[in-house]
């Protein structure tokens, strides 16, 4: 808490309305923990979680200053990127958002910078553009890959040959180009890591979309799925049904096949170090963990992978005044999805605003709704409403709210399009 | 002075304690904000198959959610999600959205259809869909400015019998041609 930030002139400079609120706060003294006009929240990551936390804090209490720090000047959505891989979209522009409207509409300071460190005791973050102080910090950096668990995997060069495309952008475009260049008759390998990973149904949707593309454009080619898990992780019955209906013989699903080694020169992967599988295109999705910055900042728990949080507020159990949301957090029964990250962003915003105003927090209520496409026109969904089980102190699904579609559905594909439109509009305006 | 407050907060531990111990039951905003990922911030939808909830009548929202929950109204995700909320929570969410600013949509609509719809509405529907569908009456929803795609999907559900039409509506709809119905939906979508 530097005195400089409490500078009275700055306070006045913050705008008439805000300044008045700050002065009113002075008059009533003991009420709140900090002067209204100078309280600062920093948000790391302008993706599904971070944009929403930043926006809703400003919507709920415009006297809190919010700075959103993101390394890129735009964000490409992973949701629907499988449709691009399947050839249903000509480029990634429908999946790309910018931050200018979000910043202008809500008075969020958006800084394009790489966050390199968090000083939890000193309440500041270090970035490529200098140091930013905070009273509370929100961390929503998405995922990082546990590439050290795959022998021969080089962080820089391997994904250029065997793309993961599990962060949307150049990787997605690379995988698409490789699919286009595939010689008919050659095979595509998709390697799925052990759960938990970002988007449980995502790899199976991807297999569906790639199979759809092969069916149309690459006669004789098929998809070989090497799944480290003992079975399809999400929406199993629906994927099996869709594959049988549309891609019979085109998807070779192999459970309990954990890739432990890569051989990029021979375009091969090794399962448990012994069984070799080759592919002309290899979409190697490595096992995952919380975003790199969460590890650097000591926010990761005993599992060395994910960040433990208070399920009510998403405040880290390891560092005070730091909240972790989205894929990086351990959110109990909530899956690592974009919709969960969105919902967690709002829960976190509500808690932060309450805590910063010395008010009682509200019990969390979260939602997940996530669609997967099986063909150009059919999608299926999974849903859930989530609350904290206070005895166990963990987020659980409300009975009855969790479930999947009864069947492949054209109507759900139409709803899914609006899902994307609305959630990206929420994040960008 | 602010330094003093900060010190006060830290010594009393007010920041830390409040996170764990007392949490009030979910507020209407906490419950409703979760819906916004699909229905838009504060219920103003940007997606043509997803209805706006902003400014919708409380009764219409409660009626829809209650029927989703019981299965009386056909649904995909809503049939499951509605089961996540108690009746009191559904009422609170209905209230929350009814108080949000009406969300006017900009849709490109065939003006001839809009005009034809306007006269049909006046003659047939205006007793329940009052003020050009801008106002909800009891469980009659606000129709004004709703996305055309959404309205068409609902009408299709009515016509196939998936969704049950209220008696009074059925009397009016049954004799109408598909073209007339479509014109009516164009009209409601156009109202700002
Ligand atoms: C193929 C695929 C399909 C998917 N489909 C769906 C779907 O249909 N529905 C669904 O709900 N979810 C889906 N998901 C999951 C969804 O993408 C993630 O769950 C979601 O993005 C998580 O949000 P987040 O905020 O945790 O991370 P992200 O959205 O990834 O945002 C993290 C942001 O932080 C930035 N960042 C990270 N570290 C730093 C740093 N040190 N400095 C500055 N910036 C930093 C990154 O650049 C990024 O912009 C899918 C995922 C994949 C891979």
XYZ file of C-alpha atoms and ligand atoms in Angstrom:
674
model
C 0.000 0.000 0.000
C 2.060 2.959 -1.125
C 1.161 6.406 0.081
C 1.530 7.602 -3.444
C -1.520 5.645 -4.516
C -3.504 7.230 -1.765
C -2.529 10.597 -3.146
C -5.343 13.040 -2.645
C -4.806 14.767 -5.965
C -5.079 11.492 -7.777
C -8.239 10.836 -5.893
C -9.719 14.037 -7.219
C -8.405 13.253 -10.677
C -10.331 9.997 -10.740
C -13.503 11.770 -11.831
C -16.097 13.788 -9.965
C -18.481 10.975 -9.059
C -15.796 8.666 -7.833
C -14.014 11.400 -5.910
C -17.206 12.289 -4.094
C -17.710 8.676 -3.147
C -14.167 8.576 -1.811
C -14.661 11.713 0.260
C -17.965 10.507 1.577
C -16.080 7.434 2.687
C -13.660 9.656 4.592
C -16.487 11.311 6.429
C -17.945 8.060 7.677
C -14.523 6.702 8.651
C -14.576 3.252 10.268
C -16.957 1.753 7.698
C -14.863 0.257 4.945
C -11.443 -1.319 4.756
C -10.077 1.039 2.107
C -10.835 4.334 0.469
C -13.268 3.767 -2.358
C -11.513 5.542 -5.169
C -8.076 3.973 -4.971
C -8.844 0.303 -4.562
C -7.205 -1.744 -7.252
C -7.887 -5.137 -8.753
C -5.523 -6.639 -11.307
C -6.737 -9.475 -13.529
C -4.253 -11.747 -15.300
C -5.511 -13.298 -18.536
C -8.000 -11.921 -21.047
C -9.697 -15.232 -21.826
C -12.962 -16.871 -20.805
C -12.477 -16.224 -17.078
C -10.451 -13.018 -16.864
C -12.527 -10.782 -19.134
C -15.673 -11.656 -17.203
C -14.172 -11.136 -13.747
C -12.861 -7.730 -14.846
C -16.167 -6.673 -16.393
C -18.412 -7.803 -13.544
C -16.249 -6.176 -10.863
C -16.660 -2.884 -12.717
C -20.390 -3.486 -13.201
C -20.872 -4.256 -9.516
C -18.647 -1.497 -8.149
C -17.346 1.103 -10.595
C -15.271 2.716 -7.858
C -12.827 -0.203 -7.986
C -10.039 0.302 -10.510
C -9.560 -2.788 -12.683
C -6.519 -3.534 -14.838
C -6.671 -6.522 -17.176
C -3.267 -7.809 -18.247
C -3.117 -10.068 -21.302
C -0.118 -11.003 -23.421
C -1.949 -10.753 -26.748
C -3.901 -7.883 -28.283
C -6.711 -10.294 -29.162
C -8.128 -13.606 -27.977
C -9.055 -16.651 -30.044
C -11.741 -18.906 -28.623
C -11.061 -22.627 -28.283
C -14.817 -23.321 -28.280
C -15.837 -23.844 -31.924
C -12.210 -24.135 -33.086
C -12.914 -27.801 -33.817
C -15.494 -26.650 -36.363
C -12.779 -24.692 -38.111
C -10.641 -27.851 -38.177
C -13.556 -29.688 -39.742
C -13.781 -27.105 -42.517
C -17.015 -25.482 -41.342
C -15.385 -22.053 -40.978
C -13.053 -20.440 -43.466
C -10.951 -18.637 -40.887
C -10.772 -17.936 -37.165
C -12.308 -14.455 -37.314
C -15.696 -15.538 -35.880
C -13.734 -16.847 -32.873
C -11.565 -13.793 -32.370
C -12.292 -10.925 -29.992
C -10.537 -7.665 -29.220
C -10.579 -5.734 -25.971
C -11.303 -2.147 -27.040
C -15.076 -2.187 -26.481
C -14.792 -4.051 -23.194
C -12.267 -1.475 -22.005
C -14.323 1.511 -23.148
C -17.727 0.258 -21.993
C -16.605 -0.595 -18.486
C -13.596 1.604 -17.852
C -11.225 -1.353 -17.635
C -7.555 -0.618 -18.184
C -6.335 -3.237 -20.615
C -2.572 -3.705 -20.730
C -0.926 -5.901 -23.310
C 1.966 -7.457 -21.414
C 3.405 -10.741 -20.243
C 3.066 -11.291 -16.495
C 6.339 -12.727 -15.245
C 5.887 -12.755 -11.490
C 3.509 -12.224 -8.597
C 4.653 -10.860 -5.257
C 1.881 -12.058 -2.971
C 3.302 -10.402 0.142
C 3.946 -7.108 -1.611
C 0.650 -7.203 -3.523
C 2.167 -6.551 -6.929
C 2.664 -8.262 -10.268
C 5.701 -7.911 -12.481
C 5.161 -7.694 -16.209
C 7.041 -6.922 -19.392
C 5.562 -3.422 -19.043
C 6.458 -2.773 -15.427
C 5.044 -3.428 -11.987
C 1.356 -3.216 -11.116
C 0.091 -2.957 -7.552
C -3.140 -4.584 -6.465
C -5.374 -4.940 -3.431
C -6.835 -8.113 -4.896
C -5.615 -10.163 -7.833
C -7.532 -12.467 -10.173
C -5.517 -15.134 -11.977
C -7.116 -16.791 -15.012
C -4.196 -17.905 -17.190
C -5.716 -21.080 -18.649
C -3.481 -24.116 -19.008
C 0.118 -25.140 -19.491
C 1.339 -28.525 -20.783
C 3.148 -31.176 -18.760
C 5.493 -31.876 -21.623
C 8.128 -33.312 -19.281
C 5.940 -36.410 -19.071
C 6.524 -37.141 -22.761
C 10.011 -38.294 -23.644
C 11.522 -36.498 -26.607
C 9.011 -33.646 -26.476
C 10.638 -30.300 -27.116
C 8.510 -27.369 -25.953
C 9.480 -25.256 -28.967
C 9.827 -27.622 -31.894
C 7.499 -30.561 -31.212
C 4.215 -28.612 -31.408
C 5.341 -27.247 -34.780
C 5.420 -30.822 -36.068
C 2.735 -32.458 -33.917
C 0.402 -29.585 -33.038
C -1.717 -29.707 -29.893
C -4.116 -26.983 -31.060
C -5.333 -26.953 -27.443
C -4.774 -23.194 -27.266
C -6.549 -21.640 -30.209
C -4.657 -19.515 -32.722
C -1.561 -20.369 -34.790
C -1.637 -23.956 -33.517
C -5.187 -24.406 -34.793
C -4.251 -22.999 -38.193
C -1.217 -25.277 -38.379
C -3.276 -28.390 -37.676
C -5.831 -27.326 -40.283
C -3.083 -26.872 -42.893
C -1.682 -30.305 -42.092
C -5.133 -31.833 -42.558
C -5.531 -30.102 -45.896
C -2.140 -31.378 -47.027
C -2.883 -34.952 -45.957
C -2.504 -37.557 -48.707
C -5.778 -39.463 -49.114
C -5.408 -42.841 -47.451
C -2.993 -41.569 -44.788
C -4.118 -41.469 -41.170
C -4.567 -38.825 -38.500
C -3.633 -39.647 -34.906
C -5.217 -37.805 -31.986
C -3.577 -38.392 -28.629
C -5.726 -37.594 -25.581
C -4.099 -37.117 -22.157
C -5.338 -38.420 -18.828
C -8.149 -36.369 -17.272
C -8.479 -33.777 -15.898
C -7.760 -31.628 -18.934
C -9.304 -28.514 -20.490
C -12.721 -29.321 -22.010
C -13.542 -32.990 -21.287
C -15.634 -33.552 -24.466
C -13.266 -31.452 -26.628
C -11.012 -34.218 -27.994
C -13.981 -36.351 -29.026
C -15.651 -33.403 -30.739
C -12.360 -32.839 -32.526
C -12.244 -36.468 -33.672
C -15.792 -36.057 -35.027
C -14.961 -32.877 -36.921
C -11.755 -34.297 -38.391
C -13.546 -37.506 -39.402
C -16.200 -35.388 -41.106
C -13.489 -33.616 -43.065
C -11.722 -36.844 -44.021
C -14.989 -38.419 -45.125
C -15.565 -35.584 -47.573
C -12.045 -34.872 -48.756
C -9.645 -37.698 -48.009
C -11.004 -41.045 -49.139
C -9.323 -43.966 -47.387
C -8.039 -41.854 -44.468
C -9.146 -42.381 -40.892
C -8.710 -41.032 -37.386
C -6.884 -43.120 -34.811
C -7.672 -41.971 -31.261
C -5.100 -42.885 -28.640
C -6.904 -42.157 -25.383
C -4.833 -42.340 -22.191
C -8.113 -42.706 -20.303
C -9.780 -46.079 -19.838
C -12.851 -44.827 -21.696
C -14.392 -41.812 -23.435
C -14.352 -39.131 -20.729
C -17.516 -37.191 -21.577
C -20.818 -37.675 -23.469
C -19.726 -41.228 -24.292
C -23.009 -42.672 -25.525
C -23.651 -39.705 -27.783
C -20.207 -39.742 -29.354
C -20.442 -43.491 -29.980
C -23.836 -43.025 -31.558
C -22.668 -40.141 -33.737
C -19.544 -41.966 -34.838
C -21.540 -45.010 -35.818
C -24.119 -42.915 -37.644
C -21.709 -40.717 -39.584
C -18.179 -42.062 -39.429
C -18.484 -45.823 -39.337
C -15.029 -47.266 -39.944
C -13.452 -43.813 -39.988
C -12.706 -43.541 -36.263
C -10.498 -46.150 -34.672
C -10.917 -45.551 -30.933
C -8.271 -47.125 -28.715
C -8.722 -46.679 -24.943
C -5.971 -46.836 -22.304
C -3.254 -45.835 -24.761
C -1.036 -43.339 -23.002
C 1.560 -41.665 -25.189
C 4.827 -41.449 -23.273
C 7.325 -40.705 -26.025
C 7.479 -38.951 -29.378
C 9.602 -39.533 -32.422
C 9.020 -36.523 -34.635
C 11.452 -37.650 -37.333
C 9.472 -40.788 -38.004
C 6.091 -39.173 -37.233
C 5.482 -41.723 -34.513
C 4.319 -41.790 -30.924
C 5.067 -44.498 -28.405
C 2.555 -45.897 -25.954
C 4.010 -46.726 -22.544
C 7.396 -46.644 -24.272
C 6.729 -49.764 -26.342
C 3.866 -49.791 -28.841
C 4.584 -47.493 -31.783
C 1.805 -45.743 -33.701
C 2.472 -43.682 -36.803
C 0.382 -40.976 -38.407
C 0.790 -38.561 -41.285
C -0.806 -35.953 -39.030
C -0.371 -36.272 -35.280
C -2.482 -34.063 -33.033
C -0.661 -34.633 -29.768
C -2.556 -33.106 -26.855
C -0.166 -33.285 -23.896
C -1.286 -33.707 -20.279
C -2.078 -30.409 -18.605
C -1.626 -28.242 -15.539
C -2.443 -24.710 -14.417
C -1.029 -21.817 -16.433
C 2.703 -21.213 -16.010
C 2.299 -18.024 -13.971
C 0.291 -19.922 -11.336
C 3.294 -22.185 -10.774
C 5.741 -19.293 -10.648
C 3.547 -17.576 -8.045
C 3.238 -20.604 -5.782
C -0.497 -20.942 -6.295
C -0.349 -24.614 -7.214
C -1.251 -27.259 -4.640
C 0.221 -30.557 -3.529
C -0.663 -32.262 -6.806
C 1.777 -29.835 -8.500
C -0.810 -29.349 -11.222
C -3.793 -27.220 -10.231
C -4.642 -24.384 -7.845
C -6.651 -25.056 -4.680
C -9.202 -22.347 -3.884
C -11.910 -21.499 -1.411
C -14.948 -22.811 -3.320
C -17.140 -19.904 -2.250
C -14.849 -17.052 -3.342
C -12.199 -18.706 -5.531
C -9.585 -17.105 -3.286
C -6.399 -19.153 -3.253
C -5.953 -21.259 -0.150
C -2.222 -20.654 -0.460
C -2.051 -16.881 -0.916
C -4.351 -14.280 0.541
C -6.021 -11.712 -1.723
C -5.315 -13.770 -4.857
C -8.224 -15.482 -6.603
C -7.754 -18.216 -9.199
C -10.517 -19.019 -11.692
C -10.972 -20.950 -14.917
C -9.015 -24.000 -16.006
C -6.203 -23.373 -13.518
C -8.422 -23.683 -10.444
C -9.688 -26.754 -8.643
C -13.388 -26.036 -8.845
C -14.759 -29.327 -7.551
C -17.421 -30.739 -9.844
C -17.282 -27.834 -12.300
C -15.564 -29.002 -15.492
C -12.697 -27.098 -17.061
C -14.818 -25.338 -19.653
C -15.220 -21.848 -21.030
C -18.714 -21.610 -19.597
C -17.446 -22.640 -16.154
C -14.688 -20.020 -16.388
C -17.328 -17.415 -17.306
C -19.510 -18.402 -14.379
C -16.552 -18.530 -11.979
C -15.524 -15.055 -13.134
C -18.879 -13.712 -11.932
C -18.796 -15.603 -8.636
C -15.280 -14.316 -8.028
C -16.252 -10.746 -8.973
C -19.163 -10.820 -6.561
C -16.948 -12.050 -3.711
C -14.220 -9.535 -4.434
C -16.664 -6.640 -4.451
C -18.237 -7.817 -1.197
C -14.874 -8.365 0.495
C -13.481 -5.027 -0.631
C -16.529 -3.267 0.739
C -16.454 -5.134 4.038
C -19.774 -6.787 3.204
C -20.969 -10.313 3.674
C -20.227 -12.551 0.697
C -22.955 -14.376 -1.196
C -22.990 -18.139 -1.581
C -21.799 -19.160 -5.010
C -24.110 -20.490 -7.691
C -22.439 -21.570 -10.914
C -23.496 -22.987 -14.263
C -21.908 -24.984 -17.029
C -23.426 -25.420 -20.476
C -21.224 -26.885 -23.122
C -22.049 -28.033 -26.659
C -20.173 -30.438 -28.902
C -20.727 -30.889 -32.622
C -20.969 -34.387 -34.061
C -21.589 -33.336 -37.658
C -22.078 -30.114 -39.590
C -25.654 -29.882 -38.364
C -25.894 -31.864 -35.137
C -24.713 -31.042 -31.648
C -25.171 -32.378 -28.134
C -24.931 -30.615 -24.793
C -23.936 -31.175 -21.201
C -25.224 -28.988 -18.380
C -24.929 -28.471 -14.656
C -25.833 -26.053 -11.868
C -23.258 -25.932 -9.087
C -23.286 -25.012 -5.399
C -20.949 -25.461 -2.462
C -21.587 -28.388 -0.174
C -20.804 -26.518 3.030
C -20.087 -29.601 5.117
C -17.500 -30.882 2.679
C -16.442 -27.385 1.546
C -16.476 -28.417 -2.100
C -18.436 -27.458 -5.206
C -21.005 -30.067 -6.179
C -23.648 -30.307 -8.869
C -27.274 -29.793 -7.905
C -28.982 -33.161 -8.425
C -31.021 -33.269 -11.629
C -29.234 -30.348 -13.243
C -26.427 -32.431 -14.678
C -27.099 -34.377 -17.810
C -26.522 -34.736 -21.503
C -28.823 -34.515 -24.513
C -30.999 -37.561 -25.148
C -29.841 -37.700 -28.766
C -27.944 -35.885 -31.510
C -29.896 -32.742 -32.226
C -30.122 -30.184 -35.011
C -31.898 -27.750 -32.713
C -29.025 -27.925 -30.241
C -26.614 -27.046 -33.035
C -28.679 -23.910 -33.645
C -28.617 -23.083 -29.932
C -24.875 -23.725 -29.842
C -24.272 -20.998 -32.420
C -26.025 -18.490 -30.190
C -24.098 -19.815 -27.196
C -20.916 -18.748 -28.960
C -22.329 -15.404 -30.049
C -23.519 -14.528 -26.566
C -20.518 -15.694 -24.598
C -18.047 -13.907 -26.898
C -20.217 -10.779 -26.766
C -20.195 -10.979 -22.973
C -16.407 -11.138 -23.023
C -15.825 -8.377 -25.553
C -18.406 -5.661 -24.805
C -6.666 8.050 6.924
C -6.804 5.286 4.352
C -3.674 3.781 5.843
C -5.492 3.579 9.108
C -8.430 1.725 7.537
C -6.128 -0.725 5.913
C -4.468 -1.355 9.253
C -7.853 -1.727 10.868
C -8.927 -4.259 8.301
C -5.769 -6.301 8.672
C -5.694 -6.344 12.457
C -9.338 -7.256 12.803
C -8.831 -9.798 10.021
C -12.107 -8.717 8.528
C -10.967 -9.597 5.021
C -9.957 -13.118 5.871
C -12.810 -14.126 8.147
C -15.635 -12.984 5.956
C -14.492 -15.295 3.160
C -15.180 -18.414 5.158
C -17.727 -18.005 7.854
C -20.850 -16.118 6.934
C -22.117 -16.307 3.407
C -25.596 -15.109 2.620
C -27.800 -17.315 0.431
C -27.279 -16.640 -3.276
C -28.715 -13.272 -4.274
C -30.901 -12.858 -7.357
C -27.882 -11.398 -9.163
C -25.648 -14.332 -8.214
C -28.254 -16.774 -9.534
C -29.058 -14.799 -12.676
C -25.552 -13.844 -13.763
C -24.873 -17.483 -14.540
C -27.550 -17.366 -17.238
C -25.868 -14.479 -19.030
C -23.259 -16.667 -20.734
C -26.064 -17.842 -23.034
C -28.678 -15.099 -22.638
C -26.333 -12.107 -22.683
C -25.211 -9.705 -19.973
C -28.237 -8.801 -17.832
C -30.312 -10.956 -20.190
C -29.818 -8.931 -23.379
C -29.212 -11.644 -25.947
C -26.888 -11.240 -28.920
C -27.656 -14.686 -30.348
C -30.678 -15.078 -32.628
C -31.858 -18.434 -31.274
C -31.532 -17.343 -27.653
C -34.308 -15.228 -26.152
C -33.551 -11.979 -24.381
C -34.634 -12.073 -20.759
C -33.970 -8.398 -20.058
C -37.252 -6.656 -19.341
C -39.248 -9.868 -19.686
C -42.221 -10.152 -17.354
C -41.489 -11.945 -14.123
C -44.565 -14.156 -14.481
C -43.541 -15.281 -17.967
C -40.060 -16.249 -16.785
C -41.398 -18.095 -13.751
C -43.980 -19.848 -15.936
C -41.322 -20.918 -18.452
C -38.841 -22.096 -15.814
C -41.510 -23.982 -13.882
C -42.613 -25.760 -17.040
C -39.030 -26.516 -18.045
C -38.476 -27.991 -14.614
C -41.566 -30.206 -14.736
C -41.044 -31.138 -18.375
C -44.336 -29.531 -19.427
C -42.512 -27.327 -21.921
C -40.146 -28.980 -24.404
C -36.517 -28.040 -23.897
C -32.951 -29.038 -24.493
C -30.591 -27.623 -21.875
C -33.275 -25.685 -19.984
C -35.089 -28.828 -18.870
C -31.963 -29.843 -16.999
C -30.747 -26.448 -15.819
C -34.148 -25.486 -14.380
C -33.893 -28.436 -12.008
C -30.934 -26.686 -10.395
C -33.131 -24.032 -8.792
C -35.819 -23.935 -6.119
C -39.147 -22.253 -6.843
C -38.117 -19.306 -4.676
C -34.860 -18.950 -6.597
C -36.731 -19.078 -9.894
C -38.991 -16.281 -8.662
C -35.936 -14.233 -7.679
C -34.372 -14.737 -11.104
C -37.630 -13.776 -12.804
C -37.711 -10.615 -10.746
C -34.069 -9.843 -11.535
C -34.508 -10.080 -15.299
C -37.843 -8.251 -15.286
C -36.048 -5.261 -13.799
C -33.296 -5.110 -16.417
C -33.401 -2.542 -19.165
C -35.377 -3.709 -22.232
C -32.966 -4.962 -24.884
C -33.763 -3.633 -28.353
C -32.401 -5.835 -31.135
C -31.322 -4.699 -34.567
C -32.472 -7.285 -37.072
C -32.896 -6.968 -40.790
C -36.556 -7.710 -41.368
C -38.720 -7.688 -44.476
C -40.720 -4.428 -44.144
C -43.679 -5.816 -46.086
C -43.993 -8.681 -43.638
C -43.638 -6.320 -40.697
C -46.450 -4.135 -42.040
C -48.731 -7.096 -42.679
C -47.907 -8.426 -39.219
C -48.806 -5.103 -37.651
C -52.364 -5.202 -38.910
C -52.801 -8.872 -38.051
C -51.559 -8.210 -34.531
C -53.941 -5.312 -34.073
C -56.934 -7.407 -35.132
C -56.057 -10.731 -33.513
C -53.489 -10.646 -30.749
C -53.500 -7.242 -29.142
C -55.848 -8.140 -26.320
C -53.209 -10.335 -24.668
C -50.012 -9.099 -26.319
C -50.648 -5.549 -25.251
C -48.819 -2.449 -26.406
C -47.452 -4.166 -29.546
C -46.041 -6.946 -27.415
C -43.999 -4.511 -25.378
C -45.768 -5.445 -22.217
C -46.297 -8.828 -20.649
C -49.655 -9.507 -19.058
C -49.764 -12.257 -16.434
C -47.795 -15.080 -18.001
C -48.030 -13.627 -21.514
C -44.437 -12.796 -22.366
C -43.007 -9.580 -23.734
C -42.584 -10.266 -27.456
C -41.239 -6.932 -28.669
C -37.749 -6.973 -30.155
C -37.301 -10.676 -29.477
C -35.067 -12.392 -32.064
C -37.018 -13.568 -35.128
C -35.199 -16.909 -35.179
C -36.183 -17.578 -31.591
C -39.821 -16.616 -32.258
C -39.918 -18.864 -35.320
C -38.480 -21.787 -33.389
C -41.129 -21.350 -30.695
C -43.933 -21.079 -33.241
C -42.682 -24.256 -34.889
C -42.874 -25.988 -31.492
C -46.454 -24.750 -31.086
C -47.516 -25.848 -34.555
C -46.039 -29.330 -34.221
C -47.709 -29.684 -30.829
C -44.416 -29.938 -28.940
C -45.327 -26.863 -26.991
C -48.909 -26.482 -25.825
C -50.660 -23.350 -26.995
C -52.872 -21.482 -24.546
C -56.539 -21.943 -25.574
C -57.081 -18.303 -26.474
C -53.985 -18.291 -28.641
C -54.971 -21.526 -30.356
C -58.319 -20.043 -31.412
C -56.490 -17.245 -33.208
C -53.572 -19.210 -34.568
C -55.445 -22.229 -35.968
C -57.156 -20.388 -38.825
C -54.060 -18.398 -39.788
C -51.787 -19.303 -42.683
C -48.065 -19.945 -42.161
C -47.366 -16.723 -44.052
C -49.594 -14.729 -41.724
C -47.955 -16.225 -38.667
C -44.534 -15.457 -40.044
C -45.598 -11.869 -40.728
C -46.789 -11.576 -37.140
C -43.450 -12.775 -35.818
C -41.695 -10.266 -38.083
C -43.833 -7.553 -36.578
C -43.037 -8.445 -32.969
C -39.334 -8.739 -33.772
C -39.440 -5.237 -35.249
C -40.977 -3.446 -32.271
C -38.493 -1.257 -30.433
C -10.686 -27.607 -28.744
C -11.368 -27.018 -27.566
C -12.743 -26.853 -27.574
C -13.395 -26.293 -26.484
N -14.745 -26.158 -26.541
C -15.407 -25.639 -25.483
C -16.812 -25.453 -25.547
O -17.466 -25.764 -26.552
N -17.427 -24.924 -24.469
C -16.747 -24.559 -23.350
O -17.381 -24.072 -22.411
N -15.396 -24.707 -23.269
C -14.715 -25.235 -24.296
N -13.344 -25.367 -24.239
C -12.632 -25.018 -22.985
C -12.273 -23.532 -22.857
O -11.523 -23.096 -23.959
C -11.484 -23.284 -21.582
O -12.057 -23.976 -20.515
C -11.427 -21.791 -21.249
O -10.732 -21.102 -22.245
C -10.808 -21.537 -19.880
O -10.771 -20.179 -19.590
P -9.523 -19.551 -18.811
O -9.871 -18.138 -18.535
O -9.135 -20.443 -17.704
O -8.322 -19.625 -19.864
P -8.207 -18.971 -21.323
O -9.536 -18.737 -21.900
O -7.245 -19.794 -22.074
O -7.553 -17.548 -21.048
C -6.256 -17.438 -20.535
C -5.631 -16.135 -21.046
O -4.530 -15.777 -20.203
C -3.474 -15.294 -20.991
N -2.248 -15.492 -20.215
C -1.812 -16.659 -19.657
N -0.669 -16.444 -18.990
C -0.374 -15.124 -19.119
C 0.693 -14.308 -18.641
N 1.685 -14.828 -17.905
N 0.685 -13.001 -18.951
C -0.313 -12.470 -19.704
N -1.340 -13.202 -20.183
C -1.368 -14.509 -19.886
C -3.556 -16.125 -22.258
O -2.923 -15.477 -23.336
C -5.079 -16.263 -22.451
O -5.592 -15.226 -23.250
C -12.660 -25.901 -25.338
C -11.273 -26.061 -25.330
C -10.625 -26.620 -26.424
C -9.145 -26.758 -26.395
